[in-house]
Amino acid sequence: MKKALRQGVLDARFRLTPEERRAKSREIEKRLFGLPEFQASRTVLFYASFRSEVETHDMVRRALAEGKRVVLPKVKGDHLLLFEVADFDRDVKPGKWDIPEPAGGKQVQPEEIQFIVVPGAAFDLQGNRLGYGAGFYDKLLKAYPGSTAALAFELQILPDIPVDVHDVPMQRVVTEKRIIEIKS
């Protein structure tokens, strides 16, 4: 069920043109950077967008220009290692599965991060997240007490997503049209 649901949403996301993806990503960026929790956060974990994901490369550059400490994940075995990035264009290279990741840098512990920007295949109005199937972010978020926001195109918002015991819901989902705040 999850696999078919994931594939359907990813197929729809892949059908967005690069121009549509850029324009929608810019709207999402405006909403994300306007969040008081994001503005108050000194250290932010982003993901480096890949393929048809909400584009984050310019968001990372902007956060760095605004003086934030930016952290990006790197896949290591079955979990994510977190590294500080000082210059996106210099410090980020294609890694596992060609996903952009830090080429090195200072390793950061999850408790140093105040805000996590989360990718995903699909989300629902209760904050449930359908990831890509490896569970990397669920493992990271399980013990994380800070603020989270998932970035998604409106077409990734579904009425209901099946959840498992290890799935960690989002606090909010930011799309090009709205911010969905999840009541806990």
PDB file of N, CA and C in Angstrom, residues 82-161:
ATOM      1  N   LEU A  82      25.346  14.175  10.259  1.00  0.00           N
ATOM      2  CA  LEU A  82      25.023  15.578  10.028  1.00  0.00           C
ATOM      3  C   LEU A  82      26.300  16.404  10.008  1.00  0.00           C
ATOM      4  N   PHE A  83      26.436  17.250   8.972  1.00  0.00           N
ATOM      5  CA  PHE A  83      27.644  18.050   8.817  1.00  0.00           C
ATOM      6  C   PHE A  83      27.301  19.509   8.550  1.00  0.00           C
ATOM      7  N   GLU A  84      28.077  20.387   9.174  1.00  0.00           N
ATOM      8  CA  GLU A  84      27.938  21.818   8.935  1.00  0.00           C
ATOM      9  C   GLU A  84      28.457  22.147   7.538  1.00  0.00           C
ATOM     10  N   VAL A  85      27.760  23.051   6.867  1.00  0.00           N
ATOM     11  CA  VAL A  85      28.139  23.489   5.529  1.00  0.00           C
ATOM     12  C   VAL A  85      28.334  25.000   5.570  1.00  0.00           C
ATOM     13  N   ALA A  86      29.488  25.472   5.103  1.00  0.00           N
ATOM     14  CA  ALA A  86      29.766  26.907   5.102  1.00  0.00           C
ATOM     15  C   ALA A  86      29.497  27.537   3.737  1.00  0.00           C
ATOM     16  N   ASP A  87      29.661  26.745   2.672  1.00  0.00           N
ATOM     17  CA  ASP A  87      29.472  27.230   1.303  1.00  0.00           C
ATOM     18  C   ASP A  87      28.852  26.091   0.499  1.00  0.00           C
ATOM     19  N   PHE A  88      27.600  26.244   0.110  1.00  0.00           N
ATOM     20  CA  PHE A  88      26.885  25.152  -0.557  1.00  0.00           C
ATOM     21  C   PHE A  88      27.611  24.690  -1.813  1.00  0.00           C
ATOM     22  N   ASP A  89      28.019  25.627  -2.654  1.00  0.00           N
ATOM     23  CA  ASP A  89      28.618  25.264  -3.937  1.00  0.00           C
ATOM     24  C   ASP A  89      29.973  24.581  -3.785  1.00  0.00           C
ATOM     25  N   ARG A  90      30.689  24.902  -2.744  1.00  0.00           N
ATOM     26  CA  ARG A  90      32.009  24.311  -2.511  1.00  0.00           C
ATOM     27  C   ARG A  90      31.931  23.024  -1.691  1.00  0.00           C
ATOM     28  N   ASP A  91      31.043  22.989  -0.702  1.00  0.00           N
ATOM     29  CA  ASP A  91      31.045  21.919   0.298  1.00  0.00           C
ATOM     30  C   ASP A  91      30.118  20.748  -0.002  1.00  0.00           C
ATOM     31  N   VAL A  92      29.290  20.848  -1.039  1.00  0.00           N
ATOM     32  CA  VAL A  92      28.296  19.807  -1.316  1.00  0.00           C
ATOM     33  C   VAL A  92      28.601  19.144  -2.655  1.00  0.00           C
ATOM     34  N   LYS A  93      28.651  17.806  -2.639  1.00  0.00           N
ATOM     35  CA  LYS A  93      28.961  17.010  -3.836  1.00  0.00           C
ATOM     36  C   LYS A  93      27.983  15.840  -3.928  1.00  0.00           C
ATOM     37  N   PRO A  94      27.822  15.243  -5.123  1.00  0.00           N
ATOM     38  CA  PRO A  94      26.955  14.060  -5.238  1.00  0.00           C
ATOM     39  C   PRO A  94      27.496  12.915  -4.380  1.00  0.00           C
ATOM     40  N   GLY A  95      26.599  12.284  -3.625  1.00  0.00           N
ATOM     41  CA  GLY A  95      26.986  11.186  -2.745  1.00  0.00           C
ATOM     42  C   GLY A  95      26.231   9.923  -3.104  1.00  0.00           C
ATOM     43  N   LYS A  96      25.808   9.191  -2.074  1.00  0.00           N
ATOM     44  CA  LYS A  96      25.087   7.936  -2.271  1.00  0.00           C
ATOM     45  C   LYS A  96      23.837   8.196  -3.105  1.00  0.00           C
ATOM     46  N   TRP A  97      23.597   7.361  -4.092  1.00  0.00           N
ATOM     47  CA  TRP A  97      22.462   7.488  -5.017  1.00  0.00           C
ATOM     48  C   TRP A  97      22.488   8.819  -5.766  1.00  0.00           C
ATOM     49  N   ASP A  98      23.661   9.472  -5.838  1.00  0.00           N
ATOM     50  CA  ASP A  98      23.821  10.785  -6.487  1.00  0.00           C
ATOM     51  C   ASP A  98      23.113  11.910  -5.752  1.00  0.00           C
ATOM     52  N   ILE A  99      22.674  11.669  -4.529  1.00  0.00           N
ATOM     53  CA  ILE A  99      22.030  12.705  -3.727  1.00  0.00           C
ATOM     54  C   ILE A  99      23.108  13.682  -3.260  1.00  0.00           C
ATOM     55  N   PRO A 100      22.897  14.986  -3.451  1.00  0.00           N
ATOM     56  CA  PRO A 100      23.886  15.955  -2.965  1.00  0.00           C
ATOM     57  C   PRO A 100      24.052  15.848  -1.447  1.00  0.00           C
ATOM     58  N   GLU A 101      25.295  15.819  -1.003  1.00  0.00           N
ATOM     59  CA  GLU A 101      25.572  15.719   0.435  1.00  0.00           C
ATOM     60  C   GLU A 101      26.889  16.413   0.752  1.00  0.00           C
ATOM     61  N   PRO A 102      27.116  16.723   2.036  1.00  0.00           N
ATOM     62  CA  PRO A 102      28.372  17.379   2.409  1.00  0.00           C
ATOM     63  C   PRO A 102      29.570  16.492   2.077  1.00  0.00           C
ATOM     64  N   ALA A 103      30.605  17.097   1.518  1.00  0.00           N
ATOM     65  CA  ALA A 103      31.815  16.353   1.180  1.00  0.00           C
ATOM     66  C   ALA A 103      32.717  16.182   2.395  1.00  0.00           C
ATOM     67  N   GLY A 104      32.417  16.869   3.462  1.00  0.00           N
ATOM     68  CA  GLY A 104      33.215  16.811   4.687  1.00  0.00           C
ATOM     69  C   GLY A 104      32.678  17.847   5.637  1.00  0.00           C
ATOM     70  N   GLY A 105      33.562  18.445   6.397  1.00  0.00           N
ATOM     71  CA  GLY A 105      33.141  19.492   7.319  1.00  0.00           C
ATOM     72  C   GLY A 105      33.003  18.996   8.741  1.00  0.00           C
ATOM     73  N   LYS A 106      32.547  19.891   9.597  1.00  0.00           N
ATOM     74  CA  LYS A 106      32.407  19.591  11.023  1.00  0.00           C
ATOM     75  C   LYS A 106      31.125  18.803  11.258  1.00  0.00           C
ATOM     76  N   GLN A 107      31.264  17.662  11.933  1.00  0.00           N
ATOM     77  CA  GLN A 107      30.082  16.868  12.254  1.00  0.00           C
ATOM     78  C   GLN A 107      29.287  17.548  13.370  1.00  0.00           C
ATOM     79  N   VAL A 108      27.966  17.493  13.260  1.00  0.00           N
ATOM     80  CA  VAL A 108      27.054  18.158  14.183  1.00  0.00           C
ATOM     81  C   VAL A 108      26.157  17.108  14.827  1.00  0.00           C
ATOM     82  N   GLN A 109      25.876  17.278  16.108  1.00  0.00           N
ATOM     83  CA  GLN A 109      24.976  16.371  16.825  1.00  0.00           C
ATOM     84  C   GLN A 109      23.542  16.893  16.721  1.00  0.00           C
ATOM     85  N   PRO A 110      22.551  15.995  16.688  1.00  0.00           N
ATOM     86  CA  PRO A 110      21.153  16.430  16.557  1.00  0.00           C
ATOM     87  C   PRO A 110      20.722  17.454  17.605  1.00  0.00           C
ATOM     88  N   GLU A 111      21.236  17.342  18.824  1.00  0.00           N
ATOM     89  CA  GLU A 111      20.813  18.273  19.887  1.00  0.00           C
ATOM     90  C   GLU A 111      21.311  19.703  19.658  1.00  0.00           C
ATOM     91  N   GLU A 112      22.228  19.906  18.710  1.00  0.00           N
ATOM     92  CA  GLU A 112      22.711  21.251  18.381  1.00  0.00           C
ATOM     93  C   GLU A 112      21.767  21.985  17.421  1.00  0.00           C
ATOM     94  N   ILE A 113      20.812  21.269  16.861  1.00  0.00           N
ATOM     95  CA  ILE A 113      19.935  21.811  15.819  1.00  0.00           C
ATOM     96  C   ILE A 113      18.638  22.316  16.436  1.00  0.00           C
ATOM     97  N   GLN A 114      18.212  23.501  16.008  1.00  0.00           N
ATOM     98  CA  GLN A 114      16.948  24.062  16.509  1.00  0.00           C
ATOM     99  C   GLN A 114      15.777  23.839  15.561  1.00  0.00           C
ATOM    100  N   PHE A 115      16.056  23.581  14.284  1.00  0.00           N
ATOM    101  CA  PHE A 115      14.977  23.460  13.297  1.00  0.00           C
ATOM    102  C   PHE A 115      15.409  22.466  12.229  1.00  0.00           C
ATOM    103  N   ILE A 116      14.516  21.526  11.901  1.00  0.00           N
ATOM    104  CA  ILE A 116      14.807  20.547  10.852  1.00  0.00           C
ATOM    105  C   ILE A 116      13.808  20.718   9.713  1.00  0.00           C
ATOM    106  N   VAL A 117      14.341  20.861   8.498  1.00  0.00           N
ATOM    107  CA  VAL A 117      13.548  20.911   7.272  1.00  0.00           C
ATOM    108  C   VAL A 117      13.566  19.500   6.689  1.00  0.00           C
ATOM    109  N   VAL A 118      12.376  18.918   6.524  1.00  0.00           N
ATOM    110  CA  VAL A 118      12.253  17.491   6.214  1.00  0.00           C
ATOM    111  C   VAL A 118      11.685  17.267   4.808  1.00  0.00           C
ATOM    112  N   PRO A 119      12.303  16.356   4.043  1.00  0.00           N
ATOM    113  CA  PRO A 119      11.735  15.983   2.745  1.00  0.00           C
ATOM    114  C   PRO A 119      10.734  14.839   2.917  1.00  0.00           C
ATOM    115  N   GLY A 120      10.082  14.478   1.841  1.00  0.00           N
ATOM    116  CA  GLY A 120       9.191  13.323   1.880  1.00  0.00           C
ATOM    117  C   GLY A 120       8.464  13.164   0.567  1.00  0.00           C
ATOM    118  N   ALA A 121       7.846  12.002   0.409  1.00  0.00           N
ATOM    119  CA  ALA A 121       7.078  11.725  -0.805  1.00  0.00           C
ATOM    120  C   ALA A 121       5.671  12.294  -0.701  1.00  0.00           C
ATOM    121  N   ALA A 122       5.037  12.132   0.479  1.00  0.00           N
ATOM    122  CA  ALA A 122       3.659  12.597   0.662  1.00  0.00           C
ATOM    123  C   ALA A 122       3.403  12.884   2.134  1.00  0.00           C
ATOM    124  N   PHE A 123       2.370  13.696   2.378  1.00  0.00           N
ATOM    125  CA  PHE A 123       1.997  14.085   3.742  1.00  0.00           C
ATOM    126  C   PHE A 123       0.483  14.167   3.809  1.00  0.00           C
ATOM    127  N   ASP A 124      -0.055  14.065   5.028  1.00  0.00           N
ATOM    128  CA  ASP A 124      -1.489  14.298   5.190  1.00  0.00           C
ATOM    129  C   ASP A 124      -1.713  15.455   6.158  1.00  0.00           C
ATOM    130  N   LEU A 125      -2.974  15.787   6.380  1.00  0.00           N
ATOM    131  CA  LEU A 125      -3.308  16.955   7.200  1.00  0.00           C
ATOM    132  C   LEU A 125      -3.062  16.733   8.681  1.00  0.00           C
ATOM    133  N   GLN A 126      -2.763  15.503   9.078  1.00  0.00           N
ATOM    134  CA  GLN A 126      -2.425  15.198  10.468  1.00  0.00           C
ATOM    135  C   GLN A 126      -0.909  15.233  10.694  1.00  0.00           C
ATOM    136  N   GLY A 127      -0.160  15.574   9.645  1.00  0.00           N
ATOM    137  CA  GLY A 127       1.292  15.657   9.757  1.00  0.00           C
ATOM    138  C   GLY A 127       2.006  14.349   9.502  1.00  0.00           C
ATOM    139  N   ASN A 128       1.262  13.313   9.148  1.00  0.00           N
ATOM    140  CA  ASN A 128       1.903  12.037   8.848  1.00  0.00           C
ATOM    141  C   ASN A 128       2.702  12.169   7.561  1.00  0.00           C
ATOM    142  N   ARG A 129       3.826  11.486   7.542  1.00  0.00           N
ATOM    143  CA  ARG A 129       4.779  11.600   6.441  1.00  0.00           C
ATOM    144  C   ARG A 129       5.025  10.237   5.819  1.00  0.00           C
ATOM    145  N   LEU A 130       4.991  10.209   4.510  1.00  0.00           N
ATOM    146  CA  LEU A 130       5.403   9.035   3.760  1.00  0.00           C
ATOM    147  C   LEU A 130       6.755   9.380   3.165  1.00  0.00           C
ATOM    148  N   GLY A 131       7.803   8.764   3.696  1.00  0.00           N
ATOM    149  CA  GLY A 131       9.154   9.046   3.221  1.00  0.00           C
ATOM    150  C   GLY A 131       9.475   8.222   1.994  1.00  0.00           C
ATOM    151  N   TYR A 132      10.752   7.971   1.802  1.00  0.00           N
ATOM    152  CA  TYR A 132      11.186   7.229   0.626  1.00  0.00           C
ATOM    153  C   TYR A 132      11.430   5.759   0.930  1.00  0.00           C
ATOM    154  N   GLY A 133      11.172   5.343   2.162  1.00  0.00           N
ATOM    155  CA  GLY A 133      11.202   3.925   2.487  1.00  0.00           C
ATOM    156  C   GLY A 133      12.376   3.444   3.311  1.00  0.00           C
ATOM    157  N   ALA A 134      13.391   4.278   3.524  1.00  0.00           N
ATOM    158  CA  ALA A 134      14.576   3.828   4.267  1.00  0.00           C
ATOM    159  C   ALA A 134      14.499   4.147   5.759  1.00  0.00           C
ATOM    160  N   GLY A 135      13.632   5.065   6.153  1.00  0.00           N
ATOM    161  CA  GLY A 135      13.463   5.391   7.569  1.00  0.00           C
ATOM    162  C   GLY A 135      14.520   6.304   8.161  1.00  0.00           C
ATOM    163  N   PHE A 136      15.360   6.928   7.322  1.00  0.00           N
ATOM    164  CA  PHE A 136      16.437   7.781   7.833  1.00  0.00           C
ATOM    165  C   PHE A 136      15.910   8.911   8.719  1.00  0.00           C
ATOM    166  N   TYR A 137      14.899   9.622   8.230  1.00  0.00           N
ATOM    167  CA  TYR A 137      14.392  10.769   8.991  1.00  0.00           C
ATOM    168  C   TYR A 137      13.587  10.338  10.208  1.00  0.00           C
ATOM    169  N   ASP A 138      12.875   9.221  10.124  1.00  0.00           N
ATOM    170  CA  ASP A 138      12.148   8.738  11.307  1.00  0.00           C
ATOM    171  C   ASP A 138      13.121   8.448  12.445  1.00  0.00           C
ATOM    172  N   LYS A 139      14.258   7.840  12.117  1.00  0.00           N
ATOM    173  CA  LYS A 139      15.273   7.556  13.150  1.00  0.00           C
ATOM    174  C   LYS A 139      15.813   8.851  13.748  1.00  0.00           C
ATOM    175  N   LEU A 140      16.076   9.826  12.904  1.00  0.00           N
ATOM    176  CA  LEU A 140      16.610  11.105  13.365  1.00  0.00           C
ATOM    177  C   LEU A 140      15.592  11.855  14.222  1.00  0.00           C
ATOM    178  N   LEU A 141      14.340  11.883  13.773  1.00  0.00           N
ATOM    179  CA  LEU A 141      13.308  12.682  14.441  1.00  0.00           C
ATOM    180  C   LEU A 141      12.773  12.050  15.716  1.00  0.00           C
ATOM    181  N   LYS A 142      12.965  10.756  15.873  1.00  0.00           N
ATOM    182  CA  LYS A 142      12.405  10.029  17.025  1.00  0.00           C
ATOM    183  C   LYS A 142      12.762  10.688  18.360  1.00  0.00           C
ATOM    184  N   ALA A 143      14.002  11.113  18.515  1.00  0.00           N
ATOM    185  CA  ALA A 143      14.448  11.699  19.788  1.00  0.00           C
ATOM    186  C   ALA A 143      14.679  13.207  19.683  1.00  0.00           C
ATOM    187  N   TYR A 144      14.220  13.825  18.583  1.00  0.00           N
ATOM    188  CA  TYR A 144      14.483  15.250  18.359  1.00  0.00           C
ATOM    189  C   TYR A 144      13.383  16.099  18.989  1.00  0.00           C
ATOM    190  N   PRO A 145      13.738  17.017  19.911  1.00  0.00           N
ATOM    191  CA  PRO A 145      12.718  17.819  20.587  1.00  0.00           C
ATOM    192  C   PRO A 145      12.398  19.161  19.920  1.00  0.00           C
ATOM    193  N   GLY A 146      13.172  19.560  18.907  1.00  0.00           N
ATOM    194  CA  GLY A 146      13.020  20.893  18.322  1.00  0.00           C
ATOM    195  C   GLY A 146      11.918  20.990  17.286  1.00  0.00           C
ATOM    196  N   SER A 147      11.928  22.101  16.548  1.00  0.00           N
ATOM    197  CA  SER A 147      10.907  22.381  15.539  1.00  0.00           C
ATOM    198  C   SER A 147      11.201  21.662  14.232  1.00  0.00           C
ATOM    199  N   THR A 148      10.120  21.262  13.552  1.00  0.00           N
ATOM    200  CA  THR A 148      10.248  20.624  12.245  1.00  0.00           C
ATOM    201  C   THR A 148       9.257  21.236  11.265  1.00  0.00           C
ATOM    202  N   ALA A 149       9.648  21.231  10.005  1.00  0.00           N
ATOM    203  CA  ALA A 149       8.739  21.604   8.921  1.00  0.00           C
ATOM    204  C   ALA A 149       9.073  20.739   7.721  1.00  0.00           C
ATOM    205  N   ALA A 150       8.067  20.080   7.193  1.00  0.00           N
ATOM    206  CA  ALA A 150       8.237  19.340   5.949  1.00  0.00           C
ATOM    207  C   ALA A 150       7.944  20.292   4.801  1.00  0.00           C
ATOM    208  N   LEU A 151       8.697  20.156   3.724  1.00  0.00           N
ATOM    209  CA  LEU A 151       8.448  20.948   2.524  1.00  0.00           C
ATOM    210  C   LEU A 151       7.807  20.040   1.485  1.00  0.00           C
ATOM    211  N   ALA A 152       6.712  20.511   0.881  1.00  0.00           N
ATOM    212  CA  ALA A 152       5.997  19.688  -0.091  1.00  0.00           C
ATOM    213  C   ALA A 152       5.251  20.565  -1.077  1.00  0.00           C
ATOM    214  N   PHE A 153       5.095  20.052  -2.278  1.00  0.00           N
ATOM    215  CA  PHE A 153       4.196  20.688  -3.224  1.00  0.00           C
ATOM    216  C   PHE A 153       2.778  20.289  -2.835  1.00  0.00           C
ATOM    217  N   GLU A 154       1.828  21.131  -3.141  1.00  0.00           N
ATOM    218  CA  GLU A 154       0.434  20.866  -2.774  1.00  0.00           C
ATOM    219  C   GLU A 154      -0.026  19.494  -3.279  1.00  0.00           C
ATOM    220  N   LEU A 155       0.477  19.058  -4.430  1.00  0.00           N
ATOM    221  CA  LEU A 155       0.073  17.758  -4.978  1.00  0.00           C
ATOM    222  C   LEU A 155       0.542  16.581  -4.117  1.00  0.00           C
ATOM    223  N   GLN A 156       1.431  16.830  -3.164  1.00  0.00           N
ATOM    224  CA  GLN A 156       1.910  15.782  -2.256  1.00  0.00           C
ATOM    225  C   GLN A 156       1.053  15.656  -1.000  1.00  0.00           C
ATOM    226  N   ILE A 157       0.047  16.514  -0.848  1.00  0.00           N
ATOM    227  CA  ILE A 157      -0.816  16.468   0.328  1.00  0.00           C
ATOM    228  C   ILE A 157      -1.992  15.542   0.030  1.00  0.00           C
ATOM    229  N   LEU A 158      -2.114  14.498   0.822  1.00  0.00           N
ATOM    230  CA  LEU A 158      -3.167  13.495   0.644  1.00  0.00           C
ATOM    231  C   LEU A 158      -4.123  13.532   1.833  1.00  0.00           C
ATOM    232  N   PRO A 159      -5.346  13.018   1.653  1.00  0.00           N
ATOM    233  CA  PRO A 159      -6.305  13.012   2.763  1.00  0.00           C
ATOM    234  C   PRO A 159      -5.828  12.171   3.946  1.00  0.00           C
ATOM    235  N   ASP A 160      -5.173  11.058   3.653  1.00  0.00           N
ATOM    236  CA  ASP A 160      -4.781  10.140   4.722  1.00  0.00           C
ATOM    237  C   ASP A 160      -3.603   9.298   4.258  1.00  0.00           C
ATOM    238  N   ILE A 161      -2.646   9.099   5.148  1.00  0.00           N
ATOM    239  CA  ILE A 161      -1.475   8.271   4.854  1.00  0.00           C
ATOM    240  C   ILE A 161      -1.417   7.151   5.883  1.00  0.00           C
TER     241      ILE A 161
END
